[in-house]
Coordinates of C-alpha atoms in Angstrom, one line a residue:
M202 CA -81.4 -87.5 4.6
I203 CA -83.7 -90.3 5.7
R204 CA -85.6 -90.0 2.3
S205 CA -82.3 -90.5 0.5
Y206 CA -81.6 -93.7 2.6
L207 CA -85.0 -95.1 1.7
L208 CA -84.5 -94.6 -1.9
L209 CA -81.1 -96.3 -1.6
L210 CA -82.8 -99.1 0.2
F211 CA -85.4 -99.4 -2.7
C212 CA -82.6 -99.6 -5.3
V213 CA -80.7 -102.3 -3.3
T214 CA -83.8 -104.3 -2.9
L215 CA -84.2 -104.4 -6.8
W216 CA -80.7 -105.1 -7.4
G217 CA -80.6 -107.9 -5.0
S218 CA -83.5 -109.5 -6.7
N219 CA -81.6 -109.1 -10.0
F220 CA -79.1 -111.7 -9.0
V221 CA -81.9 -114.3 -9.0
F222 CA -83.5 -112.8 -12.2
G223 CA -80.2 -112.7 -13.9
S224 CA -79.4 -116.4 -13.1
M225 CA -82.8 -117.4 -14.5
L226 CA -82.3 -115.2 -17.8
V227 CA -78.8 -116.3 -18.6
K228 CA -80.3 -119.8 -19.1
E229 CA -82.7 -118.5 -21.8
F230 CA -80.2 -116.1 -23.6
P231 CA -76.5 -115.8 -24.5
P232 CA -74.8 -113.7 -21.7
L233 CA -73.7 -110.8 -23.9
F234 CA -76.9 -110.7 -26.0
L235 CA -78.8 -110.6 -22.8
A236 CA -76.7 -107.8 -21.4
D237 CA -76.9 -105.9 -24.6
V238 CA -80.8 -106.1 -25.1
R239 CA -81.4 -105.2 -21.5
L240 CA -79.2 -102.1 -22.0
M241 CA -81.0 -101.3 -25.3
F242 CA -84.4 -101.2 -23.5
T243 CA -82.9 -99.2 -20.6
S244 CA -81.4 -96.7 -23.0
L245 CA -84.7 -96.2 -25.0
F246 CA -86.5 -95.6 -21.7
L247 CA -83.9 -93.1 -20.5
L248 CA -83.8 -91.3 -23.9
S249 CA -87.5 -91.1 -24.1
Y250 CA -87.7 -89.8 -20.7
A251 CA -85.0 -87.1 -21.3
W252 CA -86.7 -86.1 -24.5
I253 CA -90.1 -85.6 -22.9
T254 CA -88.7 -83.6 -19.9
K255 CA -86.3 -81.7 -22.3
K256 CA -83.2 -82.7 -20.2
F257 CA -80.6 -82.9 -22.9
V258 CA -77.5 -80.7 -22.5
K259 CA -74.3 -80.1 -24.6
I260 CA -71.5 -82.5 -23.6
K261 CA -68.2 -80.8 -22.6
P262 CA -64.8 -82.4 -23.8
R263 CA -63.8 -83.5 -20.2
E264 CA -67.4 -85.1 -19.8
W265 CA -66.9 -87.0 -23.2
G266 CA -63.8 -88.5 -21.8
L267 CA -65.5 -89.7 -18.5
L268 CA -68.5 -91.1 -20.5
I269 CA -66.3 -93.1 -22.7
L270 CA -64.3 -94.4 -19.7
L271 CA -67.6 -95.2 -18.0
G272 CA -68.8 -97.0 -21.1
L273 CA -65.8 -99.2 -21.3
I274 CA -65.5 -99.9 -17.6
G275 CA -68.9 -99.6 -16.1
T276 CA -70.8 -101.2 -19.0
L277 CA -68.7 -103.2 -21.5
A278 CA -66.2 -104.7 -18.9
N279 CA -68.9 -104.9 -16.1
Q280 CA -71.8 -106.4 -18.0
T281 CA -69.5 -108.8 -19.8
A282 CA -68.0 -110.3 -16.7
Y283 CA -71.3 -110.3 -14.7
F284 CA -73.5 -112.3 -16.9
N285 CA -70.7 -114.6 -18.1
G286 CA -69.9 -115.1 -14.4
L287 CA -73.6 -116.1 -13.5
L288 CA -73.3 -119.0 -16.1
T289 CA -71.2 -121.0 -13.4
T290 CA -71.8 -119.0 -10.4
D291 CA -75.0 -119.2 -8.2
A292 CA -76.8 -116.1 -7.4
T293 CA -76.0 -116.0 -3.6
T294 CA -72.2 -116.5 -4.1
A295 CA -72.3 -113.8 -6.7
S296 CA -74.1 -111.3 -4.4
L297 CA -71.4 -112.1 -1.8
I298 CA -68.7 -111.3 -3.8
L299 CA -70.3 -108.1 -5.2
S300 CA -71.2 -107.1 -1.7
M301 CA -67.5 -106.3 -1.2
S302 CA -67.8 -103.4 -3.5
P303 CA -68.6 -100.9 -0.7
I304 CA -65.2 -101.4 0.8
V305 CA -63.5 -101.1 -2.5
T306 CA -65.6 -97.9 -3.4
A307 CA -65.0 -96.3 -0.1
I308 CA -61.3 -96.8 -0.5
L309 CA -61.3 -95.6 -4.1
A310 CA -63.6 -92.6 -3.0
S311 CA -61.1 -91.7 -0.2
F312 CA -58.2 -91.7 -2.7
F313 CA -59.8 -90.2 -5.7
L314 CA -62.6 -88.0 -4.4
K315 CA -61.0 -87.4 -0.9
E316 CA -64.2 -88.4 0.9
Q317 CA -63.7 -89.4 4.6
F318 CA -63.9 -92.9 5.4
T319 CA -64.9 -92.6 9.0
R320 CA -64.3 -95.2 11.9
R321 CA -67.9 -95.7 12.2
M322 CA -68.1 -96.6 8.4
K323 CA -65.3 -99.0 8.9
I324 CA -67.0 -100.7 11.8
G325 CA -70.4 -100.9 9.8
S326 CA -68.7 -102.2 6.8
A327 CA -66.9 -104.9 8.8
V328 CA -70.1 -105.9 10.5
A329 CA -72.1 -106.1 7.4
L330 CA -69.3 -107.9 5.5
L331 CA -69.3 -110.6 8.2
G332 CA -72.9 -111.0 7.8
T333 CA -72.5 -111.6 4.0
F334 CA -70.3 -114.5 4.7
C335 CA -73.0 -115.8 7.3
V336 CA -75.5 -115.7 4.4
V337 CA -73.8 -118.1 2.2
G338 CA -73.0 -120.5 5.1
I339 CA -70.2 -120.4 7.6
G340 CA -67.3 -122.8 6.4
A341 CA -68.7 -123.1 3.0
G342 CA -65.8 -121.2 1.5
L343 CA -65.5 -120.0 -2.3
T344 CA -63.8 -122.0 -4.9
I345 CA -61.5 -119.9 -7.2
S346 CA -63.2 -120.8 -10.5
K347 CA -63.5 -118.8 -13.8
G348 CA -67.1 -117.7 -12.7
V349 CA -65.9 -116.5 -9.3
M350 CA -63.0 -114.5 -11.0
L351 CA -65.5 -112.9 -13.5
I352 CA -67.7 -111.8 -10.7
V353 CA -64.7 -110.3 -8.8
I354 CA -63.9 -108.2 -12.0
A355 CA -67.6 -107.2 -12.1
M356 CA -67.3 -106.0 -8.5
I357 CA -64.2 -104.1 -9.2
T358 CA -65.5 -102.4 -12.4
F359 CA -68.7 -101.5 -10.7
S360 CA -66.8 -99.8 -7.8
S361 CA -64.6 -97.9 -10.3
S362 CA -67.7 -96.9 -12.2
M363 CA -69.2 -95.3 -9.1
I364 CA -66.1 -93.1 -8.7
I365 CA -66.4 -92.1 -12.4
I366 CA -70.2 -91.2 -12.1
R367 CA -69.3 -89.2 -8.9
K368 CA -66.7 -87.2 -10.9
L369 CA -69.2 -86.8 -13.7
T370 CA -72.1 -85.5 -11.7
E371 CA -69.7 -82.7 -10.5
T372 CA -70.5 -80.8 -13.8
M373 CA -73.4 -82.7 -15.1
H374 CA -76.9 -83.5 -13.6
P375 CA -77.0 -87.0 -12.3
F376 CA -80.0 -87.7 -14.5
I377 CA -78.6 -86.7 -17.9
S378 CA -75.3 -88.4 -16.8
T379 CA -77.1 -91.6 -16.4
V380 CA -78.8 -91.2 -19.8
Y381 CA -75.7 -90.4 -21.6
S382 CA -73.4 -93.0 -19.9
T383 CA -76.0 -95.8 -20.4
T384 CA -76.4 -95.0 -24.1
V385 CA -72.5 -94.7 -24.7
G386 CA -72.3 -98.1 -22.8
T387 CA -74.8 -99.8 -25.0
L388 CA -73.0 -98.4 -28.2
F389 CA -69.9 -100.2 -26.9
L390 CA -71.6 -103.4 -25.9
T391 CA -73.7 -103.9 -29.1
P392 CA -70.8 -104.7 -31.5
A393 CA -69.2 -107.2 -29.0
A394 CA -72.5 -108.9 -28.4
F395 CA -73.3 -109.5 -32.1
L396 CA -69.8 -110.4 -33.0
T397 CA -69.5 -113.0 -30.3
I398 CA -72.9 -114.6 -30.7
D399 CA -72.9 -118.3 -31.8
P400 CA -75.5 -119.1 -34.5
A401 CA -76.2 -122.3 -32.4
S402 CA -76.9 -120.2 -29.3
H403 CA -80.3 -120.6 -27.7
I404 CA -82.4 -117.5 -27.7
S405 CA -85.5 -118.0 -25.7
H406 CA -89.0 -117.5 -27.3
E407 CA -90.7 -117.6 -24.0
V408 CA -93.0 -114.7 -23.3
W409 CA -92.1 -114.6 -19.6
A410 CA -88.4 -114.6 -20.3
W411 CA -88.7 -111.5 -22.6
A412 CA -91.1 -109.9 -20.2
M413 CA -88.6 -110.3 -17.3
L414 CA -85.9 -109.1 -19.5
I415 CA -87.7 -106.0 -20.4
L416 CA -89.1 -105.1 -17.0
T417 CA -85.7 -105.7 -15.2
A418 CA -84.1 -103.4 -17.8
I419 CA -86.5 -100.6 -17.2
F420 CA -86.8 -100.8 -13.5
M421 CA -83.5 -102.2 -12.2
Q422 CA -81.1 -100.6 -14.7
G423 CA -83.2 -97.6 -15.7
V424 CA -85.3 -96.2 -12.7
C425 CA -82.8 -97.5 -10.1
G426 CA -79.7 -96.2 -11.9
L427 CA -81.4 -92.6 -12.0
V428 CA -82.3 -92.8 -8.3
W429 CA -78.8 -94.0 -7.4
N430 CA -76.9 -91.5 -9.0
Q431 CA -79.0 -88.7 -7.7
Q432 CA -78.5 -89.9 -4.2
L433 CA -74.8 -90.2 -4.5
K434 CA -74.5 -86.4 -4.3
V435 CA -76.7 -86.3 -1.2
V436 CA -75.0 -88.9 1.1
G437 CA -71.6 -89.5 -0.5
T438 CA -70.3 -92.3 -2.5
G439 CA -68.7 -94.3 0.3
K440 CA -71.7 -94.2 2.5
A441 CA -74.2 -95.0 -0.2
A442 CA -72.0 -98.0 -1.3
I443 CA -72.5 -99.4 2.2
F444 CA -76.2 -100.2 1.4
L445 CA -75.0 -102.7 -1.3
N446 CA -74.1 -105.1 1.6
L447 CA -78.0 -105.7 1.8
Q448 CA -77.9 -107.4 -1.7
P449 CA -77.0 -111.0 -0.3
F450 CA -79.9 -110.7 2.0
V451 CA -82.3 -109.9 -0.7
A452 CA -80.9 -112.4 -3.2
M453 CA -81.3 -115.1 -0.5
L454 CA -84.8 -114.1 0.3
V455 CA -85.9 -113.8 -3.3
G456 CA -84.1 -117.2 -4.2
F457 CA -86.3 -118.7 -1.4
L458 CA -89.4 -117.3 -2.6
L459 CA -88.9 -118.0 -6.5
L460 CA -86.7 -120.9 -6.5
G461 CA -87.3 -122.5 -3.3
S462 CA -83.6 -122.2 -2.0
Q463 CA -83.0 -123.3 1.5
V464 CA -82.6 -120.8 4.1
T465 CA -80.9 -121.6 7.4
A466 CA -80.7 -120.1 10.8
I467 CA -77.1 -119.0 10.3
Q468 CA -78.2 -117.1 7.0
V469 CA -81.0 -115.3 8.9
G470 CA -78.5 -114.4 11.7
G471 CA -76.1 -113.1 8.9
S472 CA -78.8 -111.0 7.3
L473 CA -79.5 -109.4 10.7
L474 CA -75.7 -108.6 10.8
I475 CA -76.0 -107.0 7.4
V476 CA -78.8 -104.7 8.4
T477 CA -76.9 -103.9 11.6
G478 CA -73.9 -102.8 9.7
V479 CA -75.9 -100.6 7.5
V480 CA -77.5 -98.9 10.4
V481 CA -74.3 -98.4 12.3
A482 CA -72.6 -96.9 9.1
T483 CA -75.4 -94.6 8.2
V484 CA -78.1 -93.7 10.7
R485 CA -75.7 -93.1 13.7
S486 CA -73.4 -91.1 11.6
Q487 CA -76.3 -89.0 10.4
K488 CA -76.9 -88.2 14.1
S489 CA -73.4 -87.2 14.6
T490 CA -73.7 -84.9 11.5
R491 CA -76.7 -83.1 12.9
K492 CA -74.9 -82.7 16.3
K493 CA -72.1 -80.9 14.6
Q494 CA -74.4 -78.8 12.6
T495 CA -76.1 -77.8 15.9
Q496 CA -72.8 -77.0 17.4
L497 CA -71.8 -74.8 14.3
V498 CA -75.0 -72.9 14.5
G499 CA -74.4 -72.1 18.3
D500 CA -70.9 -71.0 17.5
R501 CA -72.2 -68.7 14.9
T502 CA -74.7 -67.4 17.2
K503 CA -72.3 -66.7 19.9
S504 CA -69.9 -64.8 17.7
M505 CA -72.8 -62.4 16.6

């Protein structure tokens, strides 16, 4: 289980950095064009890996329905809202809003997947959420702008996609489900991207911009997508989603290192709250699970 937590932490670290990289890239490319090209490279990476490892399987009718739903919600709606939102919303604010997705995901998981939303998970989520507000500055508040609303939509569609992925992996291997869902999502997004592109739109010719686009596509959307979906079945959707609270901390740190964004003592304190919340919701609950397993073994021994 510790290995799974470390892998989830790896994914969240890259995804937190993605807020800053996304804010940089959206200034170099039109939002939908950027989202689509990134997904194209991600799909090529995943399809190539699946072909090399011979992982392709036949898709059942029920799985087709989930894949199409995932493509519409988790890719088309999510990516459109996310990158358009980043045009007018800074990376830290976007990460704050999206850090609320664990709560939304856990609620959806308890309703649709019948997963337990324990008291410890609730406390950990509350502590971590309090930390995210400290990260962006106490009293700063959020103005309800178009960009903020788009990021909220991105948060809700992301949480919904996690539930769909969890249902999909009940009958399909996490890796191949990631391959198929990403490819289907790209097929949905491509027409929208090219139909809405403006001839006067700025498309960067800078090598660094294209390099960043390709690398973030492969690692943050490809590799992390595979790792995350595989670990969902190990730790559970609600518990895995709590790790997403670390994203504001990572976005703040990367923003400071790359963009020189100011970091205050309150933001550092908020980051510590985020880490504490994750520990409370995951590490301690794992100890409780081990205790219950030990008791179960003892009861079985007594009955023999």
